[in-house]
GROMACS .gro file of C-alpha atoms in nm:
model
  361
    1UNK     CA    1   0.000   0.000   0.000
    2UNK     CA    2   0.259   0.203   0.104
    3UNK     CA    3   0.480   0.153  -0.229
    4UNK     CA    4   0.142   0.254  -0.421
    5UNK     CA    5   0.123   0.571  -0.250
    6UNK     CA    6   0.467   0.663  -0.341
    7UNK     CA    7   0.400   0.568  -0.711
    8UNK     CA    8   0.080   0.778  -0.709
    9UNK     CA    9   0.291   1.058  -0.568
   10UNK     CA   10   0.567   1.041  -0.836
   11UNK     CA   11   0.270   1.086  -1.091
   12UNK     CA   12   0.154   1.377  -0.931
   13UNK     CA   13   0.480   1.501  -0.962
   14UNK     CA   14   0.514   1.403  -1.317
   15UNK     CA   15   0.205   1.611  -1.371
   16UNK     CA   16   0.301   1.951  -1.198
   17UNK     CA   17   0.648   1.935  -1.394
   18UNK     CA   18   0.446   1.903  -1.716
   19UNK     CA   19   0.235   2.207  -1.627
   20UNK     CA   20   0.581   2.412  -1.557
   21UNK     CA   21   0.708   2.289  -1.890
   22UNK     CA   22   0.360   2.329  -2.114
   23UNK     CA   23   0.296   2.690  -1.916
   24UNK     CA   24   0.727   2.753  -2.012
   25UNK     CA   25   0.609   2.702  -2.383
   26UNK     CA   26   0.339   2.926  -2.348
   27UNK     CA   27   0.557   3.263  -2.221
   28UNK     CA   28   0.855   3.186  -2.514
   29UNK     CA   29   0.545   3.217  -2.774
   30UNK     CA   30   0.393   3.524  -2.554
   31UNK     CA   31   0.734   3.712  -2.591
   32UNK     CA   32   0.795   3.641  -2.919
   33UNK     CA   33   1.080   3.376  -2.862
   34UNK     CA   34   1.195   3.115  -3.086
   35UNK     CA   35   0.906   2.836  -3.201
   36UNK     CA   36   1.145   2.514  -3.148
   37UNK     CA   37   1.219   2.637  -2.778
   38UNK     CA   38   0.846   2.667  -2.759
   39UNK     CA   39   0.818   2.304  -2.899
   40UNK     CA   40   1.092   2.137  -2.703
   41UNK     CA   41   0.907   2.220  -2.388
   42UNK     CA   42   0.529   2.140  -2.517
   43UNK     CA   43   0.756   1.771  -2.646
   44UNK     CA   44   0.851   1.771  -2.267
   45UNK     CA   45   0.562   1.831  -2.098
   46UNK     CA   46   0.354   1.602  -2.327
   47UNK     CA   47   0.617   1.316  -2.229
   48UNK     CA   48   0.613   1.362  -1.878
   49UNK     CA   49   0.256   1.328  -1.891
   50UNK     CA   50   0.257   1.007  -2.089
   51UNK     CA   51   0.505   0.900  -1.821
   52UNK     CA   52   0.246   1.011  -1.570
   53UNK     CA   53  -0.021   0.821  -1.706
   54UNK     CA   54   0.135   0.522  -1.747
   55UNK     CA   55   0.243   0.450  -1.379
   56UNK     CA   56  -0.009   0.171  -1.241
   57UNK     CA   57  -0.143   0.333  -0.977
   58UNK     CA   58  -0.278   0.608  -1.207
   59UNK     CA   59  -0.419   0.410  -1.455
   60UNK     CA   60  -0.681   0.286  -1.155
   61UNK     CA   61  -0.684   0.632  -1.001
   62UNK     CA   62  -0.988   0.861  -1.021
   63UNK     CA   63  -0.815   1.143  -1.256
   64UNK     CA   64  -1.051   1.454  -1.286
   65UNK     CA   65  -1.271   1.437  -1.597
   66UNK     CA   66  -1.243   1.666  -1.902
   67UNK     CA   67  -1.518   1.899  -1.761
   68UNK     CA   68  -1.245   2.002  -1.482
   69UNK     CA   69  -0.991   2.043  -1.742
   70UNK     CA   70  -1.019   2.459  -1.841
   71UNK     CA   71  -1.091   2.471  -1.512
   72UNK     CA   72  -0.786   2.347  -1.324
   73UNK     CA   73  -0.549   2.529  -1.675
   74UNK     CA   74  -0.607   2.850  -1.548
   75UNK     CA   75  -0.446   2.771  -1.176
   76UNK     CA   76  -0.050   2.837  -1.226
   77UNK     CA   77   0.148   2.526  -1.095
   78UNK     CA   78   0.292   2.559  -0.803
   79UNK     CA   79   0.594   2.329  -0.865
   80UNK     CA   80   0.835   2.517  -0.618
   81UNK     CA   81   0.629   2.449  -0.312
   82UNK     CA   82   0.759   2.071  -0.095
   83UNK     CA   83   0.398   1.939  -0.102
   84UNK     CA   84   0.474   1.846  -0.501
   85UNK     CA   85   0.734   1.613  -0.376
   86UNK     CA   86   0.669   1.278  -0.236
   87UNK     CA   87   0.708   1.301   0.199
   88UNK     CA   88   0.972   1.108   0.337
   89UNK     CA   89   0.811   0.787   0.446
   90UNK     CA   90   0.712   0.767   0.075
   91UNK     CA   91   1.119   0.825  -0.030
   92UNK     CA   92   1.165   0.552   0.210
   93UNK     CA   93   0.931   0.331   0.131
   94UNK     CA   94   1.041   0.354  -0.256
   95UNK     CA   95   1.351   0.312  -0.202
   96UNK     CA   96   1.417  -0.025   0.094
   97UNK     CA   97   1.289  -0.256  -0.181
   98UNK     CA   98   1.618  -0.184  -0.382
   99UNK     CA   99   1.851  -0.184  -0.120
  100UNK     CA  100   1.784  -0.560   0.054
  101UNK     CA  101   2.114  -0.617   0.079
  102UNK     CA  102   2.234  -0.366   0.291
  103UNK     CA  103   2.259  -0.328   0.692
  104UNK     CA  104   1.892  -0.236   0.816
  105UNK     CA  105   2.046  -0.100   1.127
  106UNK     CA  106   2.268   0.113   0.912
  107UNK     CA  107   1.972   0.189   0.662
  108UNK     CA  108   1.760   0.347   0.929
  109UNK     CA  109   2.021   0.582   1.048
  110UNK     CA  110   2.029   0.724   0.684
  111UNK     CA  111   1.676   0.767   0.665
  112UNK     CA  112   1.601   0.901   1.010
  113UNK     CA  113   1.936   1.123   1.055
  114UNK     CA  114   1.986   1.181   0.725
  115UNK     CA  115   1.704   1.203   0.472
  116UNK     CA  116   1.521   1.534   0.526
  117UNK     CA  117   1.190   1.609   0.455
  118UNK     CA  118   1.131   1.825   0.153
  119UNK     CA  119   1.155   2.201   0.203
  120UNK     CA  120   0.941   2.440   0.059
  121UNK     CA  121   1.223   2.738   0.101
  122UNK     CA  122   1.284   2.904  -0.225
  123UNK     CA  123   1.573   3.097  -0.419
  124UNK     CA  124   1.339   3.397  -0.360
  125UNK     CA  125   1.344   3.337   0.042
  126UNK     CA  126   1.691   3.436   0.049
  127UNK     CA  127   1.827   3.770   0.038
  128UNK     CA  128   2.138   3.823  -0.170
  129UNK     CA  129   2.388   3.609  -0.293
  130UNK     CA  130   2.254   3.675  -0.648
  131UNK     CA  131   2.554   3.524  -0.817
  132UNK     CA  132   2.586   3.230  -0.625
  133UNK     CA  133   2.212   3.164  -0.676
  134UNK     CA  134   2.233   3.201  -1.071
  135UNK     CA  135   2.537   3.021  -1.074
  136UNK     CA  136   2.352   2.683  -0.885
  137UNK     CA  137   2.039   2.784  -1.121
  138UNK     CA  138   2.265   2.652  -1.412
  139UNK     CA  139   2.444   2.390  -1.271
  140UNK     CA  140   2.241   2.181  -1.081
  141UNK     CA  141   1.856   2.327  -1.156
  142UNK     CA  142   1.855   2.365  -1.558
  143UNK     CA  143   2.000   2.045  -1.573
  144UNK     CA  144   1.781   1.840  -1.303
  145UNK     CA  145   1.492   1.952  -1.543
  146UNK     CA  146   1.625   1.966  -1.876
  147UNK     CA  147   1.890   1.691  -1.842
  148UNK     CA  148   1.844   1.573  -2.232
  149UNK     CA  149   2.001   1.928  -2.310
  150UNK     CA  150   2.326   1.882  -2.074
  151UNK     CA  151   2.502   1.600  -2.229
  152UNK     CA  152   2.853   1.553  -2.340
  153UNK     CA  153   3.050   1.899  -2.276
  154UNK     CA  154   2.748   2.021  -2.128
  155UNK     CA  155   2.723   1.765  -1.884
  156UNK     CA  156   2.683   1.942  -1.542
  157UNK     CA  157   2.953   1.907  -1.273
  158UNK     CA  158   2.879   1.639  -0.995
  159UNK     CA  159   3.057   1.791  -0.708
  160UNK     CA  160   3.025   2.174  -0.601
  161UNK     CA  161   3.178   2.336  -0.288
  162UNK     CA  162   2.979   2.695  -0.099
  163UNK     CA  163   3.256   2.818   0.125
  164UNK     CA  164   3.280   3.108   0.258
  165UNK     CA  165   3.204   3.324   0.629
  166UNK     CA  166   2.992   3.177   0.930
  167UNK     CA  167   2.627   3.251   0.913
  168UNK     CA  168   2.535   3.357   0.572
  169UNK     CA  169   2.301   3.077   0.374
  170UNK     CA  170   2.491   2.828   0.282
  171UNK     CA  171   2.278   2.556   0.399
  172UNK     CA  172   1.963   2.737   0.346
  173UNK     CA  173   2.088   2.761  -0.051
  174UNK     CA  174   2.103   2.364  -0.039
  175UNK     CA  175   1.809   2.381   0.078
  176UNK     CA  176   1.647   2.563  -0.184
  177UNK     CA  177   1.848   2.416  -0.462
  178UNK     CA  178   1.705   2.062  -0.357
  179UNK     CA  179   1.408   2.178  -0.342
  180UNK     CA  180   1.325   2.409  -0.630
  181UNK     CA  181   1.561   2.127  -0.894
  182UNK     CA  182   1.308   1.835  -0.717
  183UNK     CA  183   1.580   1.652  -0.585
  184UNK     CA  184   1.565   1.435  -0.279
  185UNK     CA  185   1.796   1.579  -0.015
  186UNK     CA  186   2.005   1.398   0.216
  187UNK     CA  187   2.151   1.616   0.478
  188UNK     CA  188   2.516   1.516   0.620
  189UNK     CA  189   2.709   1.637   0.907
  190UNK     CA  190   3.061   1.467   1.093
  191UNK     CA  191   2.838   1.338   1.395
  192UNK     CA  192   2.605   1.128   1.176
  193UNK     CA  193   2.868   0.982   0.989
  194UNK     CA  194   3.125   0.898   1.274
  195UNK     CA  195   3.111   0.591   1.476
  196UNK     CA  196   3.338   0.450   1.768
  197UNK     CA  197   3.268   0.099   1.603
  198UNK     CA  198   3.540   0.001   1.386
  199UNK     CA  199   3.421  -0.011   0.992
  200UNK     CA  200   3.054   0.096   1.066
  201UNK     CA  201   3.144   0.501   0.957
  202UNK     CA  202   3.317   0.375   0.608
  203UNK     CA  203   2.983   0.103   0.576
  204UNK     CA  204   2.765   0.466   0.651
  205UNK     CA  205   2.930   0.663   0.391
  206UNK     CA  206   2.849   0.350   0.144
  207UNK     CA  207   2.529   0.265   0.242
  208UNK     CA  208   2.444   0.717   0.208
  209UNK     CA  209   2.576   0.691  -0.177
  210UNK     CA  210   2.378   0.362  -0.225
  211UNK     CA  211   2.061   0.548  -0.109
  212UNK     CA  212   2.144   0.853  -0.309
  213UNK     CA  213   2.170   0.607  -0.611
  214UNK     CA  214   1.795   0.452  -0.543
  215UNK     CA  215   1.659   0.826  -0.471
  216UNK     CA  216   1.807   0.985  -0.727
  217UNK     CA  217   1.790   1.240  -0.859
  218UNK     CA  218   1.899   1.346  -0.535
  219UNK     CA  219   2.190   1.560  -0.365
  220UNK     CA  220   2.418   1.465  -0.081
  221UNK     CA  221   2.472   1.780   0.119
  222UNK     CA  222   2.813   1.720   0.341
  223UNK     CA  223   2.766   2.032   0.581
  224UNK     CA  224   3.092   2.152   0.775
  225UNK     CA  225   3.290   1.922   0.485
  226UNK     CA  226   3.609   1.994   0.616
  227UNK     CA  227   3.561   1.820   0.952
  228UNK     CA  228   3.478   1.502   0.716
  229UNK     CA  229   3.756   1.577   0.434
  230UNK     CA  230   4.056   1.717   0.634
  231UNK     CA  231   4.357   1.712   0.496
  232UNK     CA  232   4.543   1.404   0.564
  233UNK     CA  233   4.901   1.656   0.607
  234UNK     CA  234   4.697   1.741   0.914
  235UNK     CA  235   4.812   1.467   1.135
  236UNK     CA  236   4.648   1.258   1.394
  237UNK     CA  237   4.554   1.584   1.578
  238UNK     CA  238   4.310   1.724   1.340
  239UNK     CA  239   4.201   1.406   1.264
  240UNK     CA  240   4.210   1.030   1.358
  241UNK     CA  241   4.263   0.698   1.212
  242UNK     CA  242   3.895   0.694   1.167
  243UNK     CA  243   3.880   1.068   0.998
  244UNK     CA  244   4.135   0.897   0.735
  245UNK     CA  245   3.934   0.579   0.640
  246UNK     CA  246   3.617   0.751   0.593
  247UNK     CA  247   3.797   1.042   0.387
  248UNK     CA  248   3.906   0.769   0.172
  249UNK     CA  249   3.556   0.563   0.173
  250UNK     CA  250   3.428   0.938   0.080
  251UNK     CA  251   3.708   0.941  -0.200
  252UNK     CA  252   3.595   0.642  -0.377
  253UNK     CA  253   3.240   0.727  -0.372
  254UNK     CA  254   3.315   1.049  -0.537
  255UNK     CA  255   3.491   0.922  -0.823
  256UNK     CA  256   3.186   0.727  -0.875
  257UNK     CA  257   2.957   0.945  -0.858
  258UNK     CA  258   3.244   1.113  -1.071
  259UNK     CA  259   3.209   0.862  -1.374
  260UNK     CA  260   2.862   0.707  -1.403
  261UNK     CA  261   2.527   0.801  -1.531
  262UNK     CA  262   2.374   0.883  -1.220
  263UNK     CA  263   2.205   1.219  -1.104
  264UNK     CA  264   2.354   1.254  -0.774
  265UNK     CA  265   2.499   1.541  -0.675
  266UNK     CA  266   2.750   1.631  -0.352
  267UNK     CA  267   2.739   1.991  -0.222
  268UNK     CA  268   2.952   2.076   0.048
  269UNK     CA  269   2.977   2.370   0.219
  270UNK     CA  270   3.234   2.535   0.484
  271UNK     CA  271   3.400   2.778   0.618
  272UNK     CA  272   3.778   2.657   0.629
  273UNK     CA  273   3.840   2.563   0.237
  274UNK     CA  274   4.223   2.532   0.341
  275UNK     CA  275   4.154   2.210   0.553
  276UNK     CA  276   4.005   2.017   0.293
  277UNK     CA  277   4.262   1.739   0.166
  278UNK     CA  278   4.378   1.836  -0.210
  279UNK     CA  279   4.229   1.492  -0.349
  280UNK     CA  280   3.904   1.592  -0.198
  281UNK     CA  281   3.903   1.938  -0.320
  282UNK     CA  282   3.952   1.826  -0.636
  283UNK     CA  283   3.647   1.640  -0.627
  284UNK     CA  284   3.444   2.001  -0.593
  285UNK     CA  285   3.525   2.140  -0.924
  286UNK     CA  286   3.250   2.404  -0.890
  287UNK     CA  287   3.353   2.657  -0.591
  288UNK     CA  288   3.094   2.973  -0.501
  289UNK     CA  289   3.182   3.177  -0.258
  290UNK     CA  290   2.944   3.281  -0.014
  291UNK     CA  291   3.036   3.612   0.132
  292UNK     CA  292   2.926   3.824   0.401
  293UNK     CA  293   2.586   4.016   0.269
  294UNK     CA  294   2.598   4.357   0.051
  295UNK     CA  295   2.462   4.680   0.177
  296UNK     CA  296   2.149   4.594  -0.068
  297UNK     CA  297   2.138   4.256   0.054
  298UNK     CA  298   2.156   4.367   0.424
  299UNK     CA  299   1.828   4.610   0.316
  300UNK     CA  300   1.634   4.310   0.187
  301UNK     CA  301   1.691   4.096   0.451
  302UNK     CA  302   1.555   4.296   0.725
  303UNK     CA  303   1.279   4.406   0.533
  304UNK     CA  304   1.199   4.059   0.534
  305UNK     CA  305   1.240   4.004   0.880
  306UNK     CA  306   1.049   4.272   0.976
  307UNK     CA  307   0.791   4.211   0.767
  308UNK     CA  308   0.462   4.120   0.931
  309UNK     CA  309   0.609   4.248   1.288
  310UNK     CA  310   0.303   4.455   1.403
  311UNK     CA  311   0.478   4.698   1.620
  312UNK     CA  312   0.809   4.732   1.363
  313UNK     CA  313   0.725   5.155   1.339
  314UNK     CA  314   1.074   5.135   1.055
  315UNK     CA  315   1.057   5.301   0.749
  316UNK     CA  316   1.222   5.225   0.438
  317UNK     CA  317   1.482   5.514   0.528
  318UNK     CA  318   1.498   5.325   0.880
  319UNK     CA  319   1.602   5.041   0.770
  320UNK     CA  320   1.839   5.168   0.474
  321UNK     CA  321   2.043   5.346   0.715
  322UNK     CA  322   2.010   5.062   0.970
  323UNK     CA  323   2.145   4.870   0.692
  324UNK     CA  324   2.447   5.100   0.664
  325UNK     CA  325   2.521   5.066   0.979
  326UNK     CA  326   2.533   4.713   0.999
  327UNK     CA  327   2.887   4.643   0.753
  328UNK     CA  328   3.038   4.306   0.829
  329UNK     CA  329   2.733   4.214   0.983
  330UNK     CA  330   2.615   3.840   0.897
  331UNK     CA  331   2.332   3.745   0.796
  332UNK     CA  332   2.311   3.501   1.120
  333UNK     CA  333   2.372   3.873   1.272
  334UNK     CA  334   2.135   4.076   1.144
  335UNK     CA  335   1.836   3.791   1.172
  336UNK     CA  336   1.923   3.797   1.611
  337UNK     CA  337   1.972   4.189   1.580
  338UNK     CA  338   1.636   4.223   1.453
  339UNK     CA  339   1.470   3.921   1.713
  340UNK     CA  340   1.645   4.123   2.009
  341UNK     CA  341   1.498   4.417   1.853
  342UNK     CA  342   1.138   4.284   1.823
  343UNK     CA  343   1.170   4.188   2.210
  344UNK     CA  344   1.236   4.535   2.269
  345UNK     CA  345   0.870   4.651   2.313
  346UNK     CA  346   0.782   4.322   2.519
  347UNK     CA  347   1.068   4.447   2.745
  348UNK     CA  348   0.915   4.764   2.818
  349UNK     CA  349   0.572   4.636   2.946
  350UNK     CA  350   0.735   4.374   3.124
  351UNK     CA  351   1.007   4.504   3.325
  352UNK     CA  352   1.007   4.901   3.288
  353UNK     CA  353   1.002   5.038   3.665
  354UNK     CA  354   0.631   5.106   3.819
  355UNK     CA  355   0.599   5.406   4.073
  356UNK     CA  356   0.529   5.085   4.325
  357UNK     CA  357   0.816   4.919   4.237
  358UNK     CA  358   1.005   5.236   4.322
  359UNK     CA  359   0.843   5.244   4.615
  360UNK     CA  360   0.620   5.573   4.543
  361UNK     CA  361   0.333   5.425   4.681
   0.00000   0.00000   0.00000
């Protein structure tokens, strides 16, 4: 039953990316673009559609009739939001019946530790980092939906590295990359990966890429990557025996994620780019910087946050200058500078003095 549900998701999903690419057709012919781009995404849509149709469960589900049809064409798709992607029981279900003959113990810690749920943060929830964001738009998104356009040469780049400052998005650009290319996203970090027990961290890392391979198209996100991938010049004080075999284990995987057909992608992110071992640098051919936010990046952002605050009396001038103010600032920084601000009223009818507390009265 529970494999059935997953299949009838997948065909919902089929039919929300055929909207996107039927309703993409539609605005190239509307602004006078070119007829065979206008074509190659009707051919697209029309296919994922077929594909949609043809999964069993669909073919014995009740499908609205054509009286709903004009009906439901004038709603735009909302393909960006995490409710068009299967949930993560689903994922799981889907995927155990291809990977029998791996540890079950070892299994579950994937999907409970590891596999998130899917995220309904967008490219358009975060503020700045405009280059970074059209950079990951054609590298990993394009691709994930057009992927009979990026073949050969064009062949997008399996491994890409976000380093830069503390605090400013990285992981919430993962985030929205996973979610807005439809990729399954499996979220890493050094404590889920790192085991006392001899051989168990190097079966983890194997087991994760096996899992990526049944879920794909999916992306392994290594958060904090260099306290996985340290350099091995390091020596046994910035990282142990066991550091060593899972940077190799993570090595090998790599290279075949490196070679083969599959849609997996590894994104790693950190702040300390000069740990990383060379081999495993090498692996991240695509490197975007993250950097601390603009002035005009600093200005969105707190609009943001302060947007829907009742009691937030800041005008656009306010919050320009506050902006201005506010150099070198995070954006970690400037989200707690505005939650300490927005306690700042609570504070006052809380805890100012009373003329009895002075003892006026």
């Amino acid at each position: 039953m529970a494999t059935s549900c997953s299949v009838l998701q997948l065909a919902k999903t089929d039919f929300k990316a055929a909207c996107k690419y039927i309703e993409s057709g539609v605005e190239v012919e509307e602004n006078g673009g070119d007829p065979k781009d206008a074509i190659a995404f009707y051919r697209d849509g029309i296919k994922l559609l077929e594909n949609a149709l043809s999964r069993p469960s669909v073919k014995n589900a009740n499908l609205p009739n054509n009286h709903d049809a004009p009906k439901q064409q004038t709603q735009k798709p909302t393909t960006n939001k995490a409710h068009s992607l299967p949930s993560k029981e689903d994922i799981k279900s889907a995927a155990m019946s291809k990977l029998k003959k791996f540890d079950k113990a070892i299994l579950s810690r994937v999907f409970d530790d590891v596999l998130t749920d899917p995220s309904d943060i967008t490219f358009d929830n975060i503020a700045g980092n405009e280059e970074a964001k059209e950079q990951l738009k054609q590298t990993v998104i394009y691709p994930a939906l057009r992927p009979e356009l990026f073949t050969g040469l064009r062949e997008p780049v399996r491994g890409i590295l976000l380093f830069g400052p503390p605090g400013n998005g990285k992981t919430l650009l993962a985030k929205a990359v996973a979610n807005e290319s439809k990729c399954v996203f499996l979220n890493i970090s050094a404590a889920s990966v790192l085991s006392k027990w001899v051989g168990e961290s190097e079966r983890f890392v194997k087991t994760l890429f096996a899992v990526a391979r049944a879920l794909e198209p999916s992306i392994i996100f290594l958060d904090e990557v260099d306290a996985l991938l340290v350099t091995r010049n390091a020596g046994v004080s910035s990282g142990s025996h066991v550091t060593q075999r899972v940077l190799t284990q993570f090595l090998a995987e790599l290279d075949g994620v490196g070679s083969g057909k599959e849609r997996i992608l590894v994104l790693g992110a950190t702040n300390r780019p000069q740990d990383l071992d060379d081999a495993a640098l090498r692996r991240f051919p695509k490197r975007l910087l993250i950097p601390m936010p603009s002035e005009e990046a600093r200005v969105q952002l707190l609009t943001n946050l302060l947007r829907g605050q009742q009691d937030a009396a800041l005008s656009h001038e306010d919050i320009v200058r506050i902006a201005r103010l506010t150099k070198n600032y995070s954006a970690s920084d400037l989200t707690q500078l505005a939650k300490d601000a927005a306690l700042g009223p609570i504070r006052c009818k809380l805890f100012a003095p009373t003329s009895q507390s002075l003892g006026f009265t």
